[in-house]
């Protein structure tokens, strides 16, 4: 754990140093390539005024609600599709058609339907997140080792018990993989949606609004915040879930550090 | 009337446009608490036969009776151990794996835990109840699988080459453990293997199947007392006898 932390810090320091020398080299105007000091200063101002907290909460709130809704609908749907041929036959074409459409392409339509504001942003997150959840869960259910099913059936498991006690835990590595993808796509949707839908709060809004005064330092600061939030989530949420479940069971080798 | 009665078991299936006869008219009985080994080379249908007794497959012709009742489908009166270590549920500890059949039976939690631990002790894994399968060696995983198949007290134990994937030394150890467990639990056992020495070591009676189509070639009783000396003259004589039918 410590070694990877040092590695990360060294990497970050290196990137910062390279950027700083590039920014100060005078190749571009300071407004276009702000130095690390400028970025830090504007971030500090936003934190101090409480504005950053507000925006982070707005974005995080939308993505959490959207992800939760996508999980509640997407995971059971994926499981049903894996379990029942008719359900699979019905939903698979629908999913295959909608999944490749970028979530951001739906923004204008969602604005017309849901108006400007949270509803549209959340709907966007749900749309972006639901497909990886459905597809990965569906795959997970279909990849359950037949041996486990045979063993359970030999011990008298009916199809309902089989599903709850065997298929669900067996499919978990895939569900978690789907959740990671859903999270990433959800971020794209929410930040992009905030930018295009001209919401008044959120990290996407901050980036978009900063163009008014060519505040590249604010823009880059916000990108950094988004990146750090993603990193935090990966470390604190995903890797913890993995470690406590599929990692502990030896079904997946846990990421180190 | 035997404990298990196989009469006229025939199994055919179609692949592409050919009809394959995996088993033809196999009939034999297994007595109460008898240890029968079904021996044959790969493709003789012995695994298919076991799957039919287990209830995974329906025979094309013929029927199987256990304690007088016709077998149809799977049931808690039979326990099965496969060859693959991966038969254990990786998300459950050794103890919770063994408890699975007991959960299916509806046993309350306290009794389940106690019973599971008793069977883990029986197979020599008393200290590993809280270990996950991936933390155990192949031999240990197979022990858990055996405990799991026995815990809910089926009258019949079916084993499909359970030690074939283990190294020779572990296999010898496991065979000894199995004989001990069988003596303690007095189950009726049908044990499938291609390893003649293993069959002579374990079985009261050996049923020899020859392939294409799978037919019963011979039944050989092994009246040697246990534990059996694999290097004794009698042991080797019986081995020779079985091998002669396999040719």
Short mmCIF file of C-alpha atoms in Angstrom, two decimals:
data_model
loop_
_atom_site.label_atom_id
_atom_site.label_comp_id
_atom_site.label_asym_id
_atom_site.label_seq_id
_atom_site.Cartn_x
_atom_site.Cartn_y
_atom_site.Cartn_z
CA UNK A 1 0.00 0.00 0.00
CA UNK A 2 2.74 2.42 0.97
CA UNK A 3 4.80 1.66 -2.09
CA UNK A 4 1.99 2.46 -4.46
CA UNK A 5 1.22 5.65 -2.55
CA UNK A 6 4.81 6.79 -2.95
CA UNK A 7 4.67 5.79 -6.60
CA UNK A 8 1.50 7.81 -7.07
CA UNK A 9 2.98 10.84 -5.36
CA UNK A 10 6.16 10.63 -7.38
CA UNK A 11 4.13 10.35 -10.55
CA UNK A 12 1.98 13.31 -9.57
CA UNK A 13 5.02 15.38 -8.68
CA UNK A 14 6.62 14.56 -12.00
CA UNK A 15 3.54 15.53 -14.00
CA UNK A 16 3.16 18.71 -11.97
CA UNK A 17 6.79 19.62 -12.58
CA UNK A 18 6.51 19.02 -16.31
CA UNK A 19 3.31 21.04 -16.54
CA UNK A 20 4.73 23.85 -14.47
CA UNK A 21 7.79 24.23 -16.65
CA UNK A 22 5.58 24.13 -19.73
CA UNK A 23 3.21 26.75 -18.34
CA UNK A 24 5.96 29.09 -17.31
CA UNK A 25 7.92 28.64 -20.52
CA UNK A 26 5.97 31.43 -22.17
CA UNK A 27 5.02 29.34 -25.19
CA UNK A 28 1.40 30.24 -24.61
CA UNK A 29 -0.33 33.06 -22.77
CA UNK A 30 -0.77 32.44 -19.04
CA UNK A 31 -4.52 32.61 -19.53
CA UNK A 32 -4.34 29.51 -21.73
CA UNK A 33 -1.82 27.48 -19.78
CA UNK A 34 -2.04 28.54 -16.16
CA UNK A 35 0.68 27.53 -13.82
CA UNK A 36 0.07 25.09 -10.98
CA UNK A 37 0.22 27.99 -8.56
CA UNK A 38 -2.63 29.78 -10.36
CA UNK A 39 -4.71 26.61 -10.44
CA UNK A 40 -4.12 26.04 -6.76
CA UNK A 41 -5.00 29.63 -5.95
CA UNK A 42 -8.32 29.59 -7.77
CA UNK A 43 -9.19 26.20 -6.31
CA UNK A 44 -8.35 27.52 -2.86
CA UNK A 45 -10.62 30.51 -3.41
CA UNK A 46 -13.46 28.25 -4.49
CA UNK A 47 -13.01 25.99 -1.49
CA UNK A 48 -12.84 28.92 0.89
CA UNK A 49 -15.99 30.51 -0.44
CA UNK A 50 -17.77 27.20 -0.19
CA UNK A 51 -18.60 27.36 -3.88
CA UNK A 52 -16.59 24.24 -4.73
CA UNK A 53 -18.36 22.26 -2.05
CA UNK A 54 -21.71 23.27 -3.46
CA UNK A 55 -20.80 22.31 -6.99
CA UNK A 56 -19.24 19.02 -5.97
CA UNK A 57 -22.33 18.13 -3.98
CA UNK A 58 -24.58 19.00 -6.89
CA UNK A 59 -22.68 16.82 -9.31
CA UNK A 60 -22.17 13.99 -6.85
CA UNK A 61 -25.81 14.06 -5.87
CA UNK A 62 -26.95 13.71 -9.46
CA UNK A 63 -24.58 10.89 -10.22
CA UNK A 64 -25.40 8.96 -7.04
CA UNK A 65 -29.14 9.19 -7.58
CA UNK A 66 -28.75 8.29 -11.23
CA UNK A 67 -26.48 5.33 -10.46
CA UNK A 68 -28.79 4.05 -7.75
CA UNK A 69 -31.76 4.20 -10.10
CA UNK A 70 -29.75 2.50 -12.85
CA UNK A 71 -28.72 -0.30 -10.45
CA UNK A 72 -32.24 -0.86 -9.20
CA UNK A 73 -33.52 -1.26 -12.75
CA UNK A 74 -30.48 -2.51 -14.62
CA UNK A 75 -29.14 -5.30 -12.41
CA UNK A 76 -32.46 -7.13 -11.98
CA UNK A 77 -33.14 -6.70 -15.67
CA UNK A 78 -29.77 -8.21 -16.54
CA UNK A 79 -30.50 -11.12 -14.23
CA UNK A 80 -33.92 -11.68 -15.71
CA UNK A 81 -32.47 -11.64 -19.20
CA UNK A 82 -29.90 -14.22 -18.20
CA UNK A 83 -32.50 -16.41 -16.65
CA UNK A 84 -35.35 -16.26 -19.15
CA UNK A 85 -35.04 -16.66 -22.91
CA UNK A 86 -38.23 -14.72 -23.73
CA UNK A 87 -37.09 -11.78 -21.62
CA UNK A 88 -33.69 -11.90 -23.27
CA UNK A 89 -35.25 -12.04 -26.72
CA UNK A 90 -37.36 -9.01 -25.94
CA UNK A 91 -34.80 -6.74 -24.32
CA UNK A 92 -31.55 -7.59 -26.04
CA UNK A 93 -32.35 -5.85 -29.35
CA UNK A 94 -33.57 -2.81 -27.44
CA UNK A 95 -30.42 -2.66 -25.36
CA UNK A 96 -28.18 -3.27 -28.35
CA UNK A 97 -29.78 -0.40 -30.25
CA UNK A 98 -29.71 2.13 -27.42
CA UNK A 99 -26.42 1.27 -25.81
CA UNK A 100 -24.09 2.67 -28.48
CA UNK A 101 -25.90 6.01 -28.63
CA UNK A 102 -23.84 8.44 -26.57
CA UNK A 103 -25.76 9.72 -23.57
CA UNK A 104 -24.93 13.32 -24.47
CA UNK A 105 -26.78 12.98 -27.74
CA UNK A 106 -29.95 12.77 -25.70
CA UNK A 107 -29.41 16.04 -23.83
CA UNK A 108 -31.53 18.29 -26.07
CA UNK A 109 -34.37 15.75 -26.02
CA UNK A 110 -34.14 15.30 -22.26
CA UNK A 111 -34.27 19.06 -21.81
CA UNK A 112 -37.43 19.21 -23.85
CA UNK A 113 -38.89 16.33 -21.82
CA UNK A 114 -37.62 17.12 -18.32
CA UNK A 115 -36.77 20.79 -18.51
CA UNK A 116 -33.49 22.31 -17.42
CA UNK A 117 -32.14 21.20 -14.09
CA UNK A 118 -31.61 18.11 -12.00
CA UNK A 119 -34.17 15.84 -13.64
CA UNK A 120 -32.53 16.00 -17.03
CA UNK A 121 -29.05 15.49 -15.57
CA UNK A 122 -30.16 12.48 -13.50
CA UNK A 123 -32.04 10.99 -16.45
CA UNK A 124 -28.85 11.30 -18.43
CA UNK A 125 -26.85 9.46 -15.78
CA UNK A 126 -29.45 6.70 -15.63
CA UNK A 127 -29.31 6.31 -19.38
CA UNK A 128 -25.52 6.19 -19.45
CA UNK A 129 -25.17 3.86 -16.50
CA UNK A 130 -27.90 1.35 -17.15
CA UNK A 131 -26.47 -0.37 -20.22
CA UNK A 132 -23.16 -1.55 -18.80
CA UNK A 133 -25.08 -2.76 -15.75
CA UNK A 134 -27.60 -4.70 -17.81
CA UNK A 135 -25.07 -6.20 -20.21
CA UNK A 136 -22.48 -7.17 -17.62
CA UNK A 137 -25.05 -8.64 -15.26
CA UNK A 138 -26.63 -10.58 -18.10
CA UNK A 139 -23.23 -11.95 -19.11
CA UNK A 140 -22.46 -12.79 -15.50
CA UNK A 141 -25.61 -14.82 -15.09
CA UNK A 142 -24.89 -16.72 -18.28
CA UNK A 143 -21.31 -17.48 -17.30
CA UNK A 144 -22.07 -19.17 -14.01
CA UNK A 145 -20.04 -22.38 -13.84
CA UNK A 146 -22.37 -25.26 -14.68
CA UNK A 147 -20.63 -27.37 -12.06
CA UNK A 148 -21.97 -25.15 -9.28
CA UNK A 149 -25.47 -25.41 -10.65
CA UNK A 150 -25.19 -29.19 -10.93
CA UNK A 151 -23.84 -29.54 -7.42
CA UNK A 152 -26.58 -27.33 -6.00
CA UNK A 153 -29.30 -29.17 -7.90
CA UNK A 154 -27.94 -32.50 -6.72
CA UNK A 155 -28.39 -31.21 -3.17
CA UNK A 156 -32.01 -30.40 -3.80
CA UNK A 157 -31.97 -26.72 -4.73
CA UNK A 158 -35.09 -25.58 -6.58
CA UNK A 159 -34.74 -22.96 -9.29
CA UNK A 160 -35.50 -20.06 -6.96
CA UNK A 161 -32.97 -21.13 -4.34
CA UNK A 162 -30.50 -21.85 -7.09
CA UNK A 163 -30.82 -18.29 -8.33
CA UNK A 164 -30.46 -16.62 -4.95
CA UNK A 165 -27.77 -18.83 -3.46
CA UNK A 166 -25.70 -19.75 -6.48
CA UNK A 167 -26.29 -17.55 -9.52
CA UNK A 168 -26.22 -14.21 -7.71
CA UNK A 169 -22.92 -14.67 -5.88
CA UNK A 170 -21.42 -16.39 -8.91
CA UNK A 171 -22.28 -13.46 -11.15
CA UNK A 172 -20.91 -10.88 -8.73
CA UNK A 173 -17.52 -10.33 -10.44
CA UNK A 174 -19.36 -9.35 -13.59
CA UNK A 175 -21.84 -7.14 -11.76
CA UNK A 176 -18.99 -5.25 -10.12
CA UNK A 177 -17.27 -4.84 -13.48
CA UNK A 178 -20.53 -3.46 -14.85
CA UNK A 179 -20.80 -1.09 -11.94
CA UNK A 180 -17.34 0.32 -12.63
CA UNK A 181 -18.24 0.95 -16.25
CA UNK A 182 -21.57 2.46 -15.24
CA UNK A 183 -19.78 4.82 -12.89
CA UNK A 184 -17.37 6.01 -15.57
CA UNK A 185 -20.12 6.53 -18.13
CA UNK A 186 -22.24 8.23 -15.50
CA UNK A 187 -19.53 10.82 -14.91
CA UNK A 188 -19.26 11.56 -18.59
CA UNK A 189 -23.01 12.01 -18.76
CA UNK A 190 -23.36 14.21 -15.72
CA UNK A 191 -20.47 16.56 -16.42
CA UNK A 192 -21.26 16.79 -20.10
CA UNK A 193 -24.92 17.18 -19.35
CA UNK A 194 -24.24 19.97 -16.88
CA UNK A 195 -22.24 21.76 -19.52
CA UNK A 196 -24.76 21.50 -22.30
CA UNK A 197 -27.89 21.81 -20.25
CA UNK A 198 -26.61 25.01 -18.75
CA UNK A 199 -27.39 24.09 -15.18
CA UNK A 200 -26.49 26.67 -12.55
CA UNK A 201 -24.54 24.27 -10.33
CA UNK A 202 -22.16 21.43 -10.72
CA UNK A 203 -18.61 20.82 -11.85
CA UNK A 204 -19.64 20.73 -15.48
CA UNK A 205 -21.27 24.09 -15.09
CA UNK A 206 -18.14 25.47 -13.46
CA UNK A 207 -15.97 24.37 -16.36
CA UNK A 208 -18.40 25.70 -18.93
CA UNK A 209 -18.98 28.96 -17.15
CA UNK A 210 -15.27 29.56 -16.76
CA UNK A 211 -14.94 30.04 -20.48
CA UNK A 212 -16.70 33.39 -20.15
CA UNK A 213 -13.57 34.90 -18.67
CA UNK A 214 -11.03 32.48 -20.12
CA UNK A 215 -10.45 31.09 -16.65
CA UNK A 216 -8.38 28.12 -17.71
CA UNK A 217 -7.13 27.82 -14.14
CA UNK A 218 -10.70 27.26 -12.91
CA UNK A 219 -11.28 24.78 -15.72
CA UNK A 220 -8.20 22.76 -14.97
CA UNK A 221 -8.84 22.93 -11.26
CA UNK A 222 -12.28 21.45 -11.83
CA UNK A 223 -10.85 18.70 -14.00
CA UNK A 224 -8.47 17.89 -11.20
CA UNK A 225 -11.33 17.72 -8.73
CA UNK A 226 -13.27 15.38 -11.02
CA UNK A 227 -10.23 13.19 -11.38
CA UNK A 228 -9.65 13.07 -7.63
CA UNK A 229 -13.28 12.21 -6.95
CA UNK A 230 -13.04 9.36 -9.43
CA UNK A 231 -9.84 8.14 -7.83
CA UNK A 232 -11.38 8.37 -4.38
CA UNK A 233 -14.34 6.35 -5.51
CA UNK A 234 -12.18 3.73 -7.14
CA UNK A 235 -10.07 3.30 -4.04
CA UNK A 236 -12.66 3.73 -1.34
CA UNK A 237 -15.70 2.13 -2.90
CA UNK A 238 -14.86 -0.28 -5.69
CA UNK A 239 -11.72 -1.77 -4.30
CA UNK A 240 -13.32 -2.14 -0.89
CA UNK A 241 -16.32 -3.90 -2.36
CA UNK A 242 -14.04 -6.14 -4.37
CA UNK A 243 -11.79 -6.90 -1.47
CA UNK A 244 -14.65 -7.82 0.82
CA UNK A 245 -16.46 -10.01 -1.67
CA UNK A 246 -14.97 -11.48 -4.83
CA UNK A 247 -11.42 -10.83 -3.71
CA UNK A 248 -11.92 -12.62 -0.41
CA UNK A 249 -13.49 -15.52 -2.25
CA UNK A 250 -10.59 -15.82 -4.62
CA UNK A 251 -12.84 -15.30 -7.63
CA UNK A 252 -10.92 -12.20 -8.65
CA UNK A 253 -7.36 -11.17 -7.93
CA UNK A 254 -7.64 -7.89 -6.05
CA UNK A 255 -5.89 -4.81 -7.38
CA UNK A 256 -2.83 -4.16 -5.31
CA UNK A 257 -2.61 -1.02 -3.22
CA UNK B 1 -33.66 -56.87 -3.73
CA UNK B 2 -30.57 -54.72 -3.82
CA UNK B 3 -30.35 -51.23 -2.44
CA UNK B 4 -29.69 -49.87 -5.93
CA UNK B 5 -31.01 -51.72 -8.95
CA UNK B 6 -30.04 -50.80 -12.50
CA UNK B 7 -32.04 -52.71 -15.08
CA UNK B 8 -31.58 -52.48 -18.81
CA UNK B 9 -30.08 -49.01 -18.80
CA UNK B 10 -29.70 -47.76 -22.34
CA UNK B 11 -28.68 -44.25 -23.26
CA UNK B 12 -28.72 -42.92 -26.80
CA UNK B 13 -28.30 -39.43 -28.07
CA UNK B 14 -28.07 -37.73 -31.42
CA UNK B 15 -25.13 -35.63 -32.56
CA UNK B 16 -25.56 -34.01 -35.93
CA UNK B 17 -27.09 -36.79 -37.94
CA UNK B 18 -25.61 -39.73 -36.08
CA UNK B 19 -27.16 -41.61 -33.23
CA UNK B 20 -24.65 -42.50 -30.52
CA UNK B 21 -25.35 -45.37 -28.17
CA UNK B 22 -23.48 -44.42 -25.03
CA UNK B 23 -24.84 -47.27 -22.94
CA UNK B 24 -26.59 -50.44 -23.94
CA UNK B 25 -28.59 -52.62 -21.62
CA UNK B 26 -26.48 -52.19 -18.51
CA UNK B 27 -27.88 -54.03 -15.51
CA UNK B 28 -26.46 -54.65 -12.09
CA UNK B 29 -27.35 -54.23 -8.46
CA UNK B 30 -25.59 -52.65 -5.52
CA UNK B 31 -26.20 -53.99 -2.04
CA UNK B 32 -26.76 -51.97 1.10
CA UNK B 33 -23.48 -50.35 2.21
CA UNK B 34 -21.64 -52.01 -0.64
CA UNK B 35 -18.77 -50.21 -2.36
CA UNK B 36 -18.99 -50.74 -6.10
CA UNK B 37 -16.46 -49.38 -8.58
CA UNK B 38 -17.42 -48.92 -12.21
CA UNK B 39 -14.26 -49.28 -14.25
CA UNK B 40 -13.62 -48.66 -17.91
CA UNK B 41 -11.52 -46.61 -20.25
CA UNK B 42 -12.59 -43.13 -21.38
CA UNK B 43 -15.67 -43.17 -23.51
CA UNK B 44 -17.14 -46.34 -22.06
CA UNK B 45 -20.09 -44.45 -20.66
CA UNK B 46 -19.26 -44.76 -16.98
CA UNK B 47 -19.76 -41.06 -16.29
CA UNK B 48 -22.99 -41.14 -18.27
CA UNK B 49 -24.12 -44.05 -16.13
CA UNK B 50 -23.33 -42.12 -12.97
CA UNK B 51 -25.19 -39.08 -14.25
CA UNK B 52 -28.21 -41.27 -14.89
CA UNK B 53 -28.12 -42.66 -11.36
CA UNK B 54 -27.69 -39.09 -10.06
CA UNK B 55 -30.75 -38.02 -11.99
CA UNK B 56 -29.07 -35.53 -14.33
CA UNK B 57 -29.92 -37.65 -17.35
CA UNK B 58 -32.94 -39.73 -18.26
CA UNK B 59 -32.10 -43.16 -19.66
CA UNK B 60 -33.49 -43.88 -23.10
CA UNK B 61 -34.54 -47.28 -21.86
CA UNK B 62 -34.46 -49.07 -18.56
CA UNK B 63 -34.89 -47.85 -15.04
CA UNK B 64 -33.08 -47.35 -11.77
CA UNK B 65 -34.53 -48.19 -8.41
CA UNK B 66 -33.15 -47.07 -5.11
CA UNK B 67 -34.64 -48.86 -2.10
CA UNK B 68 -37.38 -50.12 -4.38
CA UNK B 69 -38.43 -46.72 -5.65
CA UNK B 70 -37.82 -45.65 -9.22
CA UNK B 71 -35.39 -42.80 -9.62
CA UNK B 72 -36.64 -39.82 -11.57
CA UNK B 73 -34.60 -36.71 -11.42
CA UNK B 74 -32.30 -35.54 -8.66
CA UNK B 75 -32.84 -36.05 -5.00
CA UNK B 76 -31.46 -35.67 -1.52
CA UNK B 77 -31.22 -39.46 -1.23
CA UNK B 78 -28.04 -39.29 -3.29
CA UNK B 79 -24.83 -37.33 -2.79
CA UNK B 80 -22.42 -36.70 -5.63
CA UNK B 81 -18.74 -35.77 -5.75
CA UNK B 82 -17.30 -34.65 -9.07
CA UNK B 83 -13.71 -34.75 -10.26
CA UNK B 84 -13.27 -30.99 -10.58
CA UNK B 85 -12.16 -29.16 -7.40
CA UNK B 86 -14.17 -26.19 -8.63
CA UNK B 87 -17.34 -27.97 -7.54
CA UNK B 88 -17.12 -26.13 -4.25
CA UNK B 89 -18.83 -22.73 -4.03
CA UNK B 90 -15.99 -20.20 -3.85
CA UNK B 91 -18.08 -17.60 -2.03
CA UNK B 92 -18.70 -19.93 0.91
CA UNK B 93 -16.25 -21.16 3.52
CA UNK B 94 -15.58 -24.88 3.83
CA UNK B 95 -18.13 -25.13 6.62
CA UNK B 96 -20.77 -23.17 4.75
CA UNK B 97 -20.18 -25.33 1.68
CA UNK B 98 -20.84 -28.45 3.72
CA UNK B 99 -23.92 -26.78 5.19
CA UNK B 100 -25.49 -26.27 1.77
CA UNK B 101 -27.35 -29.56 1.58
CA UNK B 102 -28.48 -29.08 5.16
CA UNK B 103 -29.90 -25.68 4.24
CA UNK B 104 -31.83 -27.36 1.44
CA UNK B 105 -33.21 -29.78 4.01
CA UNK B 106 -34.31 -26.91 6.20
CA UNK B 107 -32.11 -27.71 9.16
CA UNK B 108 -31.87 -24.87 11.71
CA UNK B 109 -28.66 -22.90 11.84
CA UNK B 110 -27.15 -24.24 15.05
CA UNK B 111 -27.64 -27.87 14.05
CA UNK B 112 -26.28 -27.12 10.60
CA UNK B 113 -23.06 -25.68 11.94
CA UNK B 114 -22.58 -28.57 14.31
CA UNK B 115 -23.29 -31.22 11.67
CA UNK B 116 -21.06 -29.51 9.13
CA UNK B 117 -18.18 -29.38 11.55
CA UNK B 118 -18.67 -33.02 12.44
CA UNK B 119 -18.31 -34.04 8.80
CA UNK B 120 -15.31 -31.79 8.30
CA UNK B 121 -13.72 -33.56 11.27
CA UNK B 122 -14.55 -36.89 9.67
CA UNK B 123 -12.61 -36.01 6.52
CA UNK B 124 -9.76 -34.62 8.57
CA UNK B 125 -10.35 -30.91 8.02
CA UNK B 126 -11.59 -29.92 11.45
CA UNK B 127 -9.34 -26.89 11.67
CA UNK B 128 -10.26 -25.50 8.26
CA UNK B 129 -13.93 -24.77 8.69
CA UNK B 130 -13.47 -21.05 8.14
CA UNK B 131 -11.21 -21.34 5.11
CA UNK B 132 -12.39 -20.42 1.64
CA UNK B 133 -11.94 -23.03 -1.10
CA UNK B 134 -9.27 -21.05 -2.91
CA UNK B 135 -7.19 -21.14 0.26
CA UNK B 136 -7.20 -24.94 0.29
CA UNK B 137 -5.15 -27.42 -1.71
CA UNK B 138 -6.81 -29.68 -4.29
CA UNK B 139 -6.86 -32.63 -1.94
CA UNK B 140 -8.41 -30.57 0.82
CA UNK B 141 -11.04 -29.20 -1.54
CA UNK B 142 -12.02 -32.73 -2.50
CA UNK B 143 -12.30 -33.62 1.17
CA UNK B 144 -14.70 -30.72 1.64
CA UNK B 145 -16.64 -31.91 -1.40
CA UNK B 146 -16.95 -35.37 0.14
CA UNK B 147 -18.05 -33.89 3.47
CA UNK B 148 -20.58 -31.76 1.62
CA UNK B 149 -22.02 -34.75 -0.23
CA UNK B 150 -22.34 -36.75 2.99
CA UNK B 151 -23.57 -34.11 5.42
CA UNK B 152 -27.24 -34.31 4.53
CA UNK B 153 -27.18 -38.05 5.00
CA UNK B 154 -28.00 -39.45 1.58
CA UNK B 155 -28.17 -43.22 1.51
CA UNK B 156 -26.13 -43.35 -1.70
CA UNK B 157 -22.80 -41.72 -2.48
CA UNK B 158 -21.86 -41.27 -6.13
CA UNK B 159 -18.30 -40.40 -7.02
CA UNK B 160 -16.99 -39.53 -10.46
CA UNK B 161 -13.22 -40.05 -10.48
CA UNK B 162 -12.84 -37.67 -7.52
CA UNK B 163 -9.11 -38.22 -7.09
CA UNK B 164 -8.09 -38.35 -10.75
CA UNK B 165 -6.78 -34.79 -10.75
CA UNK B 166 -4.62 -35.23 -7.67
CA UNK B 167 -0.99 -36.25 -7.50
CA UNK B 168 -0.30 -39.91 -6.74
CA UNK B 169 0.75 -39.42 -3.12
CA UNK B 170 -2.29 -37.32 -2.27
CA UNK B 171 -4.47 -39.81 -4.09
CA UNK B 172 -3.23 -42.67 -1.93
CA UNK B 173 -3.92 -40.62 1.17
CA UNK B 174 -7.39 -39.73 -0.05
CA UNK B 175 -8.24 -43.35 -0.86
CA UNK B 176 -7.35 -44.34 2.68
CA UNK B 177 -9.46 -41.48 4.03
CA UNK B 178 -12.37 -42.51 1.84
CA UNK B 179 -12.31 -46.09 3.08
CA UNK B 180 -12.30 -44.78 6.66
CA UNK B 181 -15.21 -42.43 5.95
CA UNK B 182 -17.15 -45.19 4.21
CA UNK B 183 -16.68 -47.52 7.16
CA UNK B 184 -17.88 -44.81 9.54
CA UNK B 185 -20.92 -43.80 7.52
CA UNK B 186 -21.81 -47.14 5.88
CA UNK B 187 -23.04 -45.50 2.70
CA UNK B 188 -23.79 -47.39 -0.48
CA UNK B 189 -21.17 -46.17 -2.93
CA UNK B 190 -20.89 -46.18 -6.70
CA UNK B 191 -17.41 -44.99 -7.61
CA UNK B 192 -16.41 -44.40 -11.21
CA UNK B 193 -12.76 -44.65 -12.19
CA UNK B 194 -10.42 -45.62 -15.00
CA UNK B 195 -7.70 -46.49 -12.51
CA UNK B 196 -7.77 -50.25 -12.01
CA UNK B 197 -5.48 -50.28 -8.96
CA UNK B 198 -7.69 -47.70 -7.29
CA UNK B 199 -10.76 -49.80 -7.98
CA UNK B 200 -9.19 -52.96 -6.58
CA UNK B 201 -8.11 -51.01 -3.50
CA UNK B 202 -11.52 -49.52 -2.79
CA UNK B 203 -14.23 -51.84 -4.05
CA UNK B 204 -16.23 -54.77 -2.73
CA UNK B 205 -17.19 -55.41 -6.31
CA UNK B 206 -15.97 -54.08 -9.65
CA UNK B 207 -18.22 -53.59 -12.65
CA UNK B 208 -16.30 -53.43 -15.91
CA UNK B 209 -17.72 -51.45 -18.81
CA UNK B 210 -16.38 -51.59 -22.34
CA UNK B 211 -17.08 -48.79 -24.81
CA UNK B 212 -18.77 -48.44 -28.19
CA UNK B 213 -21.39 -49.02 -27.05
CA UNK B 214 -21.00 -49.00 -23.28
CA UNK B 215 -21.84 -52.50 -22.13
CA UNK B 216 -21.29 -54.42 -18.93
CA UNK B 217 -18.41 -56.78 -19.61
CA UNK B 218 -17.85 -58.33 -16.20
CA UNK B 219 -18.53 -58.17 -12.49
CA UNK B 220 -15.68 -59.11 -10.19
CA UNK B 221 -15.98 -59.49 -6.44
CA UNK B 222 -13.00 -58.42 -4.36
CA UNK B 223 -13.28 -60.24 -1.06
CA UNK B 224 -9.93 -59.03 0.28
CA UNK B 225 -9.97 -57.67 3.84
CA UNK B 226 -9.26 -54.01 4.39
CA UNK B 227 -6.88 -52.21 4.62
CA UNK B 228 -5.61 -53.77 1.43
CA UNK B 229 -1.95 -54.30 0.60
CA UNK B 230 -1.45 -52.98 -2.93
CA UNK B 231 1.74 -54.98 -3.26
CA UNK B 232 0.30 -58.33 -2.22
CA UNK B 233 -0.02 -61.18 -4.67
CA UNK B 234 -3.79 -61.34 -4.35
CA UNK B 235 -4.12 -57.64 -5.06
CA UNK B 236 -2.10 -57.92 -8.26
CA UNK B 237 -4.08 -61.01 -9.28
CA UNK B 238 -7.31 -59.12 -9.05
CA UNK B 239 -5.79 -56.24 -10.96
CA UNK B 240 -4.75 -58.60 -13.73
CA UNK B 241 -8.23 -60.06 -13.80
CA UNK B 242 -9.86 -56.66 -14.23
CA UNK B 243 -7.36 -55.57 -16.85
CA UNK B 244 -8.01 -58.72 -18.85
CA UNK B 245 -11.61 -57.67 -19.26
CA UNK B 246 -10.64 -54.19 -20.34
CA UNK B 247 -8.75 -55.36 -23.38
#
